[in-house]
XYZ file of C-alpha atoms in Angstrom:
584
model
C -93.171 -17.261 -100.579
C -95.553 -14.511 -100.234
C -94.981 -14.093 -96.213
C -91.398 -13.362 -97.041
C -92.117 -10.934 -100.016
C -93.479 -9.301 -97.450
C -92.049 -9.480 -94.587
C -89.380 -7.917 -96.762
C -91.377 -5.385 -98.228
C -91.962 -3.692 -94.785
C -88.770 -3.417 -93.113
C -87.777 -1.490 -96.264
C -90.612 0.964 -96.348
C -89.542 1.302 -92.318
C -86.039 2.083 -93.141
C -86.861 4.533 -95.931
C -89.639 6.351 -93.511
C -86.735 6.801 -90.564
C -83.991 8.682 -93.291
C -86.817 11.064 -94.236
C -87.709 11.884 -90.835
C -84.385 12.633 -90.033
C -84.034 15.046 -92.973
C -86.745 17.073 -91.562
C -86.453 16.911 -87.921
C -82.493 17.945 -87.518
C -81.278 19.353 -84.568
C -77.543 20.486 -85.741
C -74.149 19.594 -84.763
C -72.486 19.916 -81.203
C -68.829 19.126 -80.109
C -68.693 17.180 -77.063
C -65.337 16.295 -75.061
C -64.902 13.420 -72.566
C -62.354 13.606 -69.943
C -60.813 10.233 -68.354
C -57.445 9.278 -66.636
C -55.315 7.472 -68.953
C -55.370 4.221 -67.306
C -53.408 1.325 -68.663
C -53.940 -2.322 -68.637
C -51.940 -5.174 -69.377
C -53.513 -8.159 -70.173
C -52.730 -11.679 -68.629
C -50.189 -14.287 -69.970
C -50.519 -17.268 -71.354
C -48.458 -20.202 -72.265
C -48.406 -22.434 -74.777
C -49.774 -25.749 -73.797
C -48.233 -27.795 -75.970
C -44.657 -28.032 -77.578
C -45.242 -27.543 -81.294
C -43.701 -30.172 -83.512
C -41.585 -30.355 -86.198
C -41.869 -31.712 -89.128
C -38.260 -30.718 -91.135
C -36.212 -33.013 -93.126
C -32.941 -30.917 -91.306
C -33.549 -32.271 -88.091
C -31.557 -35.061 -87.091
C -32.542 -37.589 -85.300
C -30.756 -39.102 -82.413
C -29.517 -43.072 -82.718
C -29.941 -45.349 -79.510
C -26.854 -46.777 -78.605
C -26.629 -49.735 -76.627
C -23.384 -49.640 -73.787
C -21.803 -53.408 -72.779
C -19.203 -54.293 -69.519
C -16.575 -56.922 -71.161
C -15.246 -58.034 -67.408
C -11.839 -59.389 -67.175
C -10.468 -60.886 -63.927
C -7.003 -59.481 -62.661
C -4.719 -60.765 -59.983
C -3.599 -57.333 -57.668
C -2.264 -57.045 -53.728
C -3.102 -53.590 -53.230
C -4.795 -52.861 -49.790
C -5.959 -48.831 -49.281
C -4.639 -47.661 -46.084
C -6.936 -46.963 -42.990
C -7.262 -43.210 -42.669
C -6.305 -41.788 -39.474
C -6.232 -37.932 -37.978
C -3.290 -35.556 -38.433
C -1.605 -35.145 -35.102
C 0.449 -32.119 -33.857
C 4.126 -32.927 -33.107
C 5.071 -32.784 -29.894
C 7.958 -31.537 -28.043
C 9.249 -34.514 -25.876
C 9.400 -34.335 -22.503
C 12.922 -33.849 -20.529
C 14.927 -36.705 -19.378
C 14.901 -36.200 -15.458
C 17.339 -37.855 -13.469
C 17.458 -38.433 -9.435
C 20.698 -37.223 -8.899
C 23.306 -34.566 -9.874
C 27.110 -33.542 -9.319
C 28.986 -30.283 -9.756
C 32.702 -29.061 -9.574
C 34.399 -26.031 -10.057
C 37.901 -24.654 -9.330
C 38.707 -21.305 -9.682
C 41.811 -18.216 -8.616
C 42.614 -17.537 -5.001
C 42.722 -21.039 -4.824
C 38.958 -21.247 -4.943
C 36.704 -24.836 -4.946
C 33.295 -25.611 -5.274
C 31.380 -29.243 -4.883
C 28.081 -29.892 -5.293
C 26.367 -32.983 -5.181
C 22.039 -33.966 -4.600
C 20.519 -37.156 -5.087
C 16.952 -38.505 -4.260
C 15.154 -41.553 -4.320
C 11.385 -42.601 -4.804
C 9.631 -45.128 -3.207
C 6.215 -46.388 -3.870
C 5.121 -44.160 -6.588
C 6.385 -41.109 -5.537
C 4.614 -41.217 -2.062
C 7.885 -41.325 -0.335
C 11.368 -39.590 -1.098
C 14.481 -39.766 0.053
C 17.114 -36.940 -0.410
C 20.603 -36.353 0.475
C 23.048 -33.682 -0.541
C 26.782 -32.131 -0.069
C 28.297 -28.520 -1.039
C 31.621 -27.281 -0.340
C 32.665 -23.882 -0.940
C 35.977 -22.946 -0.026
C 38.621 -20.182 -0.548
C 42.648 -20.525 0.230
C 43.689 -17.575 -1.595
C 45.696 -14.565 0.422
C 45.271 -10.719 0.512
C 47.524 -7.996 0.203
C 45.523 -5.692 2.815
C 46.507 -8.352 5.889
C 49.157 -10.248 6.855
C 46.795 -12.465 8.289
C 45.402 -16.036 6.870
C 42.191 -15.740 4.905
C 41.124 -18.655 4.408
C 37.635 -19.759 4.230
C 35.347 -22.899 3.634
C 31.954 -23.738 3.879
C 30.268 -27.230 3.861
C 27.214 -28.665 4.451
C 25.475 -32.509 4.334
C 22.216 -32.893 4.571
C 19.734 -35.837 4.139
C 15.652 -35.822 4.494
C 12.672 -37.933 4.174
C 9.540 -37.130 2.946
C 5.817 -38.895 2.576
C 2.743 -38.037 0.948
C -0.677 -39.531 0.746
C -4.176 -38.612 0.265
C -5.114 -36.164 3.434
C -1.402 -35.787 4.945
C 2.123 -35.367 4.452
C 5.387 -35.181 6.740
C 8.695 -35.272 6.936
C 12.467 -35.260 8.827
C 15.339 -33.820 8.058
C 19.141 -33.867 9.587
C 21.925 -31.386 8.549
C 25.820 -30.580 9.249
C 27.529 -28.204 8.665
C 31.117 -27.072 9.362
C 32.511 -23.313 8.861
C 35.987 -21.833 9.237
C 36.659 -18.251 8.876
C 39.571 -16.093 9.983
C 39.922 -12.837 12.034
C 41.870 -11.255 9.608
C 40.720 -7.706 9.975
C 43.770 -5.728 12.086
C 45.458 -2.977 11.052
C 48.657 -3.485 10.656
C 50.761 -0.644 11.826
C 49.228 -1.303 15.517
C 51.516 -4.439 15.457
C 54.318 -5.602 15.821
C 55.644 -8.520 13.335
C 56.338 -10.727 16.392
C 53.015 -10.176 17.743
C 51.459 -10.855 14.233
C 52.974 -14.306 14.132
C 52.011 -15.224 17.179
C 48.243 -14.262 16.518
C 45.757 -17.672 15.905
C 43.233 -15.683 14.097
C 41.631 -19.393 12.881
C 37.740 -19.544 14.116
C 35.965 -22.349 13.512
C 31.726 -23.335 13.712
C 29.991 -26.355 13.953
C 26.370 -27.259 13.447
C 24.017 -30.331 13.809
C 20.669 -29.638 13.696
C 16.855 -32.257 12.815
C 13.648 -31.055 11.389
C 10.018 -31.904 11.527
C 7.174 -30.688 9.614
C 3.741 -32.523 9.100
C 0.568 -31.049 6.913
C -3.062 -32.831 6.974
C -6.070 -31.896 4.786
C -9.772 -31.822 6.252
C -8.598 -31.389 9.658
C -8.798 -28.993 12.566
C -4.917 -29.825 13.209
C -3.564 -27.597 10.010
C 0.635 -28.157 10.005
C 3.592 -28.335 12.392
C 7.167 -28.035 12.735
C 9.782 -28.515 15.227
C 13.618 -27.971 15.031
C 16.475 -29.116 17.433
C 19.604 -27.082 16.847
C 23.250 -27.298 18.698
C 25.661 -24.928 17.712
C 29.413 -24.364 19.154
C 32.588 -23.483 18.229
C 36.666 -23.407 18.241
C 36.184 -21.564 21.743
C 34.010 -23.839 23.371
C 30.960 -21.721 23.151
C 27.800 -23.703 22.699
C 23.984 -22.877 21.918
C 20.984 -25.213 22.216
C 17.714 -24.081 20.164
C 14.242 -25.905 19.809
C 11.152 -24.700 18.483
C 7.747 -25.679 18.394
C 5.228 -24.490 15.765
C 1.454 -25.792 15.709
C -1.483 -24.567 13.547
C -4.818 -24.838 14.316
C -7.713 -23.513 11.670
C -11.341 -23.655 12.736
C -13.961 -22.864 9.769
C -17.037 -21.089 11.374
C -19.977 -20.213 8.774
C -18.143 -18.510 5.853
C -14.667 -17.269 7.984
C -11.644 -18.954 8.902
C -10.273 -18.819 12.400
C -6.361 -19.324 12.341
C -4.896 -20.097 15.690
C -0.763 -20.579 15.440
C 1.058 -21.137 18.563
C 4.763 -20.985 19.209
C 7.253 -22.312 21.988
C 11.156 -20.999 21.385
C 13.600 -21.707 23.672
C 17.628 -20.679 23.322
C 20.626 -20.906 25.870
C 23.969 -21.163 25.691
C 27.421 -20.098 27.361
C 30.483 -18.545 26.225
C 33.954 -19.521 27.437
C 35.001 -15.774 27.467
C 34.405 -12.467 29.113
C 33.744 -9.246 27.660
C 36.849 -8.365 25.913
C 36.706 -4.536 27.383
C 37.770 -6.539 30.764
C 41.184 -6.136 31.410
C 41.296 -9.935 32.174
C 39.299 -12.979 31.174
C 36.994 -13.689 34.148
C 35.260 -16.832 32.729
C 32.348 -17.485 31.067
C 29.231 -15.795 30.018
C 25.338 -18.130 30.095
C 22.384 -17.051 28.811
C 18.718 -18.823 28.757
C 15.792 -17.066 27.072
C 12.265 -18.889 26.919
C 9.276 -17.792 24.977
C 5.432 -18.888 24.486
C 3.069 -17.377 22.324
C -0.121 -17.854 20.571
C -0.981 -15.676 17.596
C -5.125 -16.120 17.033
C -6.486 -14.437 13.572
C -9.366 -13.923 11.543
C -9.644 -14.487 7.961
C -12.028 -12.555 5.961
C -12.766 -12.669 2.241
C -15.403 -10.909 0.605
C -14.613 -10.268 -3.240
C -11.487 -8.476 -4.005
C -11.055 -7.770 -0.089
C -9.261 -9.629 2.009
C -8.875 -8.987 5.766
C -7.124 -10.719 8.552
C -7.159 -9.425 11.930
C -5.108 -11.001 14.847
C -3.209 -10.428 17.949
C -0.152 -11.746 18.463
C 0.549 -12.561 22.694
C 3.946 -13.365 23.873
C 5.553 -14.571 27.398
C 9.328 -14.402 27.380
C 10.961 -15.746 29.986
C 14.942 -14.814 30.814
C 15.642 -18.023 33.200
C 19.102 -16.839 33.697
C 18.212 -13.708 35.229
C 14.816 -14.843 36.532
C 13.049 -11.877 34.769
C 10.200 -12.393 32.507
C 7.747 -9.914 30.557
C 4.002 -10.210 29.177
C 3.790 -8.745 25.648
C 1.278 -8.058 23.639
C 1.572 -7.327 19.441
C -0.518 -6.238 16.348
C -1.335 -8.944 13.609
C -3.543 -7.198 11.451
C -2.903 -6.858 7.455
C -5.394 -6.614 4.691
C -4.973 -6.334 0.485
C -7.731 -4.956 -1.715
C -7.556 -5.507 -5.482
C -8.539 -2.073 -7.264
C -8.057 -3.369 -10.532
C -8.301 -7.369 -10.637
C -4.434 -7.977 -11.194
C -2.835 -4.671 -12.493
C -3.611 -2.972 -8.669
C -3.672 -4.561 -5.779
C -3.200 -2.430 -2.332
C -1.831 -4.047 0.582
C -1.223 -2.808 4.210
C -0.455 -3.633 7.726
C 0.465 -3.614 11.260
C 2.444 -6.879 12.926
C 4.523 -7.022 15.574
C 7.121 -9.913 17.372
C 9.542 -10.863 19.802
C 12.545 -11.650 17.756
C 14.555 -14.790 19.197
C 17.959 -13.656 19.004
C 20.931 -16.602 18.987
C 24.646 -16.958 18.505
C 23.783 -19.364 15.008
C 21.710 -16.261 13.834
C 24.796 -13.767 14.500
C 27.405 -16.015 13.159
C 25.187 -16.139 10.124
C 25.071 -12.341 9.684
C 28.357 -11.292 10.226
C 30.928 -14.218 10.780
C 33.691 -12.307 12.311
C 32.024 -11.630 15.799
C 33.821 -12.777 19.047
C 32.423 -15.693 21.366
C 31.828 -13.013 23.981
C 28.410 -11.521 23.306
C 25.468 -10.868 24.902
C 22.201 -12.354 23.810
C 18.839 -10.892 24.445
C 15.633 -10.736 22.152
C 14.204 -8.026 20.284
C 10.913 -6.191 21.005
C 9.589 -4.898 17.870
C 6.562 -3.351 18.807
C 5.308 -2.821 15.601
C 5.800 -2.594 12.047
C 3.734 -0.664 9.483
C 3.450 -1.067 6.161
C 1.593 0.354 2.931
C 1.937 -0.716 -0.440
C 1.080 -1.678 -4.131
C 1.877 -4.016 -6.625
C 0.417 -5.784 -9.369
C 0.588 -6.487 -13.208
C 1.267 -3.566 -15.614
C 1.536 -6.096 -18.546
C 1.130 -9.540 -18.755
C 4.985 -9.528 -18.150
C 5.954 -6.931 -16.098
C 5.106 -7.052 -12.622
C 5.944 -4.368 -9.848
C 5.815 -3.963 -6.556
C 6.125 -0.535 -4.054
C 6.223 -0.288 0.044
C 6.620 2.148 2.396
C 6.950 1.212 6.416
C 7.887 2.052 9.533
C 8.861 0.049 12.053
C 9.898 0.575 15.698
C 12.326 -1.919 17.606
C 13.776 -1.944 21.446
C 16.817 -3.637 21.792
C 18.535 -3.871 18.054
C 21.566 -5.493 17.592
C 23.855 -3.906 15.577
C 27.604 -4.367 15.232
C 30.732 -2.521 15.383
C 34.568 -3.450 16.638
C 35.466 -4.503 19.404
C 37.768 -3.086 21.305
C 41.641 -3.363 20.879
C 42.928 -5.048 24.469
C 46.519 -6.475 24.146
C 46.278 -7.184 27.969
C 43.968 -10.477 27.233
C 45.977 -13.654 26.415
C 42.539 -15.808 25.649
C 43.297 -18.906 23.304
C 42.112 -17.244 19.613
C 43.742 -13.896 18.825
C 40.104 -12.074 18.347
C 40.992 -9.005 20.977
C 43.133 -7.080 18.276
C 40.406 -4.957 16.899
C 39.473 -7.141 14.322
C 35.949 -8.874 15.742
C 33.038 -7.535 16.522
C 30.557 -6.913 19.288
C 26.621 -6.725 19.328
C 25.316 -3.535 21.005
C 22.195 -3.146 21.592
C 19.691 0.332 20.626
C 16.337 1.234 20.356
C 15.547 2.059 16.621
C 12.789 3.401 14.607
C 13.751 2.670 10.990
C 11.567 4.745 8.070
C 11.745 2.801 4.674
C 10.663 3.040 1.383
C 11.172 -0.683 -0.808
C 10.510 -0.711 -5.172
C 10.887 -3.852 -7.311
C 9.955 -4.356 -10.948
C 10.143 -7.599 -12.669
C 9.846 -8.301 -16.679
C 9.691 -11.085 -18.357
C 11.067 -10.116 -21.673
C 10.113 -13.694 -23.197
C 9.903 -17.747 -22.150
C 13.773 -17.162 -22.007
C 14.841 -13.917 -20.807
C 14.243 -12.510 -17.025
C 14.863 -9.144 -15.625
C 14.602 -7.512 -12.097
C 15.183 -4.469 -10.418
C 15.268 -3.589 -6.636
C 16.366 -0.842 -4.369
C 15.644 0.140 -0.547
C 16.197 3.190 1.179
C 16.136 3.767 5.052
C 16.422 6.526 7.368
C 17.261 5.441 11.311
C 16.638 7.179 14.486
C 18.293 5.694 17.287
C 17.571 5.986 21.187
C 21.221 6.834 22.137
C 21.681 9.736 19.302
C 24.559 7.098 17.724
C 24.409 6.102 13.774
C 22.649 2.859 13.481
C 25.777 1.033 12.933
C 27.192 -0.535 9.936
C 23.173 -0.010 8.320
C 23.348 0.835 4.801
C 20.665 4.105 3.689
C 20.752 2.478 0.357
C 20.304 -1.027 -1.158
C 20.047 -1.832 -4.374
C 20.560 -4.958 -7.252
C 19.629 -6.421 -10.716
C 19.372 -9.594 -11.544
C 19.064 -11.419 -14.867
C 18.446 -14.686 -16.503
C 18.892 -15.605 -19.804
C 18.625 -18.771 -21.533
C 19.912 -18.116 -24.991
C 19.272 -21.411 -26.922
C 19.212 -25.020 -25.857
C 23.070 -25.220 -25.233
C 23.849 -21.765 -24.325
C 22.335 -19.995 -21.091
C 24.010 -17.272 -18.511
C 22.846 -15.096 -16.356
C 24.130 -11.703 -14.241
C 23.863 -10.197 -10.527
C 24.633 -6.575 -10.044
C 24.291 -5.246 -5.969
C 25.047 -2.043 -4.616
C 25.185 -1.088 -0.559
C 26.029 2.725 0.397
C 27.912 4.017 2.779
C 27.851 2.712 6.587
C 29.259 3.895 10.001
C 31.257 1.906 12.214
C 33.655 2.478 15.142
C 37.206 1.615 15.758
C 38.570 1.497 19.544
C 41.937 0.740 21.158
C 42.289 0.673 25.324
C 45.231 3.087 26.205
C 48.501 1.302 26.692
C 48.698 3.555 30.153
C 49.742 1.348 32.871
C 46.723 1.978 35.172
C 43.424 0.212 36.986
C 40.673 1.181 34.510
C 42.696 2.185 31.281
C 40.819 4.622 29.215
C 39.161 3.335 26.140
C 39.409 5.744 22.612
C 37.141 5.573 20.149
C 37.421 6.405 16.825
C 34.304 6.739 14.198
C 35.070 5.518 10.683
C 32.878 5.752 7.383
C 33.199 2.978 4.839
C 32.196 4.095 1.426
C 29.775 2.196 -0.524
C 30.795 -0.489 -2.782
C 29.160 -1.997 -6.448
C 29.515 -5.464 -6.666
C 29.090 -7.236 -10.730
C 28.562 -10.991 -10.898
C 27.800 -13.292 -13.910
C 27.817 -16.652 -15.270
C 27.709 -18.334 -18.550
C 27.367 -22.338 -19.349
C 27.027 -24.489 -22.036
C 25.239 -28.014 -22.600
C 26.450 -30.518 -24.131
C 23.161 -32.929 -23.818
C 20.594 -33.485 -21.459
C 23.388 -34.755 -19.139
C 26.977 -32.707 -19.412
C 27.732 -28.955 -19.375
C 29.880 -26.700 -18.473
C 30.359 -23.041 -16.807
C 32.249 -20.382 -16.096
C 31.761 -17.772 -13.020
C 32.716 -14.442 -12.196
C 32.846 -12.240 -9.355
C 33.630 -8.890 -8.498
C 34.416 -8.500 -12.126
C 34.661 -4.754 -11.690
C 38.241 -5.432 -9.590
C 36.933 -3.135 -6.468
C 38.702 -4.664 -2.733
C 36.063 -3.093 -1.251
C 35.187 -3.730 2.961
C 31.803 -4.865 3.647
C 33.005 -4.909 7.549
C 36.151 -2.409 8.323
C 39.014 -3.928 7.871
C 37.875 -6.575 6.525
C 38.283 -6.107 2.701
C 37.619 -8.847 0.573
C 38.968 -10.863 -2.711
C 39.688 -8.993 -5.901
C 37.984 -10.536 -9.057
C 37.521 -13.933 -9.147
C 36.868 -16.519 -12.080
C 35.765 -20.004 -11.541
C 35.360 -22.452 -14.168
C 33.456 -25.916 -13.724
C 31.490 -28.839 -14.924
C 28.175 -30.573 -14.053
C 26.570 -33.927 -14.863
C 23.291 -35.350 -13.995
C 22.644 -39.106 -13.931
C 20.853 -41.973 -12.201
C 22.535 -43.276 -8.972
C-alpha cells in the first residue's frame, strides 16, 4: 500500500515540476505552413459475408406443394409425317418427237411441203434421217407473156453413227428444179414467134456423201462427195471430191495438214449462142490436187496459224496444167478478253468452178458456157468484233481481195438464126464472162439479244470493183444490206421478220443485126437496174406441243422489182399453212 502511495506521489511532483518549467523557459509563438498535393484515396470494398436474416412477422412464408401425373390411357391413329426438303418447281422438259410435217398454200398459185423424220437406234449411237420439201410457184406475170412457173424439190435420206473415239456417216440426195426463160422483151417479138418459144428448163441432181471424225488419232476427219448433174438439154457434169485431215501434236503446237483432190467435167449439147449456127457440143475436164500444211499457235489471248496453201490444176481437156502456190496465214488477238478481239489475214485458193454451182447462183443461164476455175491469189482481211454487252455482239471487216478469171454474168446475146431445142437464144439467158477483179470491201454486223425471246440483227456490205478490161463488174451490187428478227412472243404466239436491200447493178443487153451477111454485127446495149428493198415476215400460232399454224409474207412492200434484167419477179405474196409434229 505504501509502494503505490508512492509511486503515485512522484509522477505528480514530475508533472507539476514540467508546467513550471515551461512557464519560465518560453520561447513564443511561430506560424508554420505545410504544403502537400491534395491526394485522394479511396478505400477498398467489402461485402457482406453473410445474408442478414429476418426475423418479421410480415414475411410470408412459402408452402411446399406436392405436383401428381393422374395417367389415363387413350386410343388415337395419328402418325406425324416424315419431314422432307422443300424442292424448287421445275419447268418440264419439251415433248420431242422424231418426225415432223408442214404445208402451206398460198397466191400465185404458190405450195409448200415439208416433211423430216429420224430414227434412233441403240441409244442414240446410230440415226437415221430422211426428209422431203417442195416449193413451187404456178402463178403468171404481167411483165412476160412467157410461163413462169417454178418448183423446187428435194429428198434426202442419211445415216449417222457415234461411239466413243469416232463417228461417220452417208448421205444420198435428189433433187429436181424447173425454171423458165421468161425474161424477153416483148416488143422484139412477134406473137407467132412467142408461141412457138419452149422457154421450160429443167435440172436434175443425184448426189452421196461421206464424212468420218476420230478422237486421239493422227487421222483427224474426212469427206468425200459424188455429184452428177444434167439437164432438159442434155448437158451433164460429174464432180467428186476428196477431203482428208491430218493433225500431228509436236511439244505444245499443232501441225494441221488438209489435203484436197477436186475433179469436174462435163459437156454441153450446145455451142456458143453468138455462133450463127449450132456446131455441137462443148466438154470440159478440170483436175486439181492440193495440200494446205499449217501451224497452230496459242499462247494466251494470241492465236496464230501460219500455212501455205499448194495447188496443181490440171485442164485434161486442153492438156494445160499450172503449179500454184497461196497464202494461209490468219491470226486473232483478244485486247479485251471478250468485248475486243482483233482478227486478220491473208488466204488464198483455186476456186472449182461447175455448172451445179452456176445453176445455183443464177438459174436462168444457158447450157452453153464455159467452165474454168478461179485464181484468187489472195485475200486480205482486217477486223474486230466482240461483246459490247452481254447481249450485243458486233462484228467489223475490211478486205481486199484480188481474183483472175471471175465469172460474172450478163445476157446473152439475141440470135434468132439458132433453131436449138429450148428457146434460150432470145435475150433472155445468160452467159458467164470471165475478168480479172480486185474487189475493196468494207463488211459491219451487230447482233442484240433484247431478251430469252427477242433477236435482232443488222448487216450491210459495201464494195468497190476494179476490173482488168475497164468494164463494170457485172450485175455486182456496191451495196448489201438486211435485218433480221426473231421474236417469240409467248408460248403460243411467235413471228419473226427479214428486211434485204441490194443497190443498183450493171448489166448488158445485145441483139445480132438482122443484116443478111457472114459475120452479122453484134449491138450492145448497157442497162442499169435500180436497187430494190425486199420486206418479209411471218407469224404462227401453237396450239400444243404438237399443232400450229402460220402465215407468210413476201415482198409485202408490192415492188416487181428485177434481180436479173428482165427478169422481174412476183408481186406480194401471202402463204398460209399448218405444221404438226408426231412419232412415226
Amino acid at each position: 500500500m505504501r509502494k503505490r502511495t508512492y509511486i503515485f506521489s512522484l509522477l505528480f511532483l514530475s508533472l507539476c515540476g514540467a508546467v513550471i518549467a515551461q512557464e519560465e523557459d518560453s520561447i513564443g509563438t511561430e506560424t508554420v505552413t505545410v504544403v502537400k498535393p491534395y491526394s485522394p484515396t479511396v478505400s477498398d470494398a467489402f461485402k457482406i459475408k453473410s445474408s442478414p436474416s429476418l426475423n418479421d412477422s410480415i414475411v410470408l412464408q412459402k408452402k411446399k406443394i406436392n405436383y401428381s401425373i393422374f395417367s389415363v390411357p387413350v386410343a388415337s391413329t395419328f402418325t406425324p409425317a416424315k419431314g422432307k426438303a422443300s424442292g424448287v418447281e421445275k419447268t418440264p422438259s419439251p415433248t420431242l418427237y422424231n418426225s415432223y410435217a408442214s404445208v402451206g398454200l398460198g397466191n400465185y398459185n404458190n405450195a409448200l411441203v415439208d416433211f423430216y423424220t429420224s430414227r434412233d437406234f441403240n441409244r442414240g449411237e446410230d440415226l437415221l434421217d430422211f426428209g422431203l420439201s417442195h416449193n413451187s410457184s404456178r402463178g403468171d406475170l404481167d411483165s412476160t407473156p412467157l410461163e413462169t412457173d417454178f418448183y423446187d424439190t428435194k429428198l434426202n435420206a442419211s445415216y449417222t453413227k457415234k461411239d466413243r473415239y469416232m463417228d461417220w456417216g452417208a448421205a444420198i440426195g435428189l433433187q429436181h428444179q424447173l425454171y423458165n426463160w421468161y425474161g424477153i422483151q416483148s416488143d422484139l417479138f412477134s406473137e407467132d414467134e412467142i408461141n412457138a418459144m419452149d422457154e421450160q428448163q429443167n435440172y436434175f441432181n443425184a448426189e452421196a456423201k461421206a464424212h468420218f471424225n476420230m478422237e486421239d488419232s493422227y487421222f483427224k476427219s474426212g469427206n468425200i462427195l459424188l455429184r452428177r448433174f444434167w439437164d432438159a438439154t442434155e448437158s451433164a457434169e460429174n464432180r467428186a471430191v476428196i477431203n482428208p485431215t491430218f493433225e500431228l501434236p509436236i511439244t505444245e503446237e499443232l501441225i494441221t495438214i488438209s489435203a484436197k483432190v477436186d475433179y469436174v467435167g462435163g459437156s454441153f449439147q450446145n455451142g456458143s449462142i453468138t455462133e450463127g449456127a449450132n456446131d455441137g457440143e462443148k466438154k470440159y475436164s478440170n483436175l486439181q490436187a492440193g495440200v494446205t500444211p499449217s501451224l497452230l499457235i496459242l499462247r494466251d489471248d494470241l492465236t496464230i496459224n501460219l500455212g501455205a496453201n499448194l495447188v496443181y490444176g490440171l485442164d485434161m481437156e486442153n492438156s494445160e496444167n499450172n503449179f500454184y502456190i497461196y497464202p494461209a496465214v490468219n491470226a486473232s488477238y483478244r485486247v479485251m478478253d471478250e468485248n475486243v478481239i482483233a482478227y486478220g489475214g491473208i488466204e488464198g485458193e483455186l476456186k472449182q468452178n461447175s455448172y451445179h454451182d452456176f445453176v445455183d447462183d443464177n438459174p436462168y443461164v444457158s447450157p452453153t458456157l464455159d467452165i474454168v476455175p478461179t485464181d484468187q491469189q489472195y485475200e486480205g482481211y482486217l477486223g474486230l468484233k466482240g461483246q459490247l454487252t452481254s447481249n450485243l455482239g458486233y462484228n467489223i471487216k475490211g478486205s481486199y481481195m484480188a481474183e483472175n478469171r471471175k465469172p460474172l454474168y450478163f445476157h446473152n446475146t439475141v440470135n434468132t438464126s439458132r433453131m436449138d431445142e429450148k428457146s434460150y437464144y432470145y435475150g433472155n439467158s445468160f452467159q458467164v464472162f470471165y475478168d480479172d477483179v480486185k474487189t475493196l470491201g468494207v463488211f459491219g454486223e451487230i447482233n442484240v439479244d433484247v431478251n430469252r425471246n427477242f433477236s435482232l440483227g443488222v448487216n450491210g456490205e459495201f464494195y468497190d470493183y476494179d476490173t482488168e478490161t475497164d468494164n463494170p463488174a457485172w450485175n455486182l451490187p456496191s451495196i448489201k444490206a438486211s435485218v433480221f428478227m426473231d421474236y417469240q412472243i409467248n408460248d403460243q404466239w411467235y413471228m419473226g421478220a427479214n428486211l434485204f436491200y441490194v443497190g443498183e447493178r450493171d448489166d448488158l443487153l445485145s441483139t445480132i443485126s438482122p443484116i443478111n451477111m457472114a459475120n452479122p454485127p453484134v449491138v450492145y446495149t448497157p442497162v442499169t437496174l435500180d436497187g430494190f428493198f425486199d420486206a418479209n415476215a411471218h407469224v404462227g400460232y401453237r396450239f400444243n406441243g404438237q399443232l400450229s399454224i402460220f402465215v407468210k409474207a413476201s415482198n409485202i412492200a408490192n415492188n416487181n422489182y428485177q434481180r436479173w434484167a428482165n427478169f422481174r419477179v412476183q408481186g406480194f405474196q401471202a402463204l398460209a399453212g399448218v405444221s404438226y409434229k408426231f412419232d412415226f
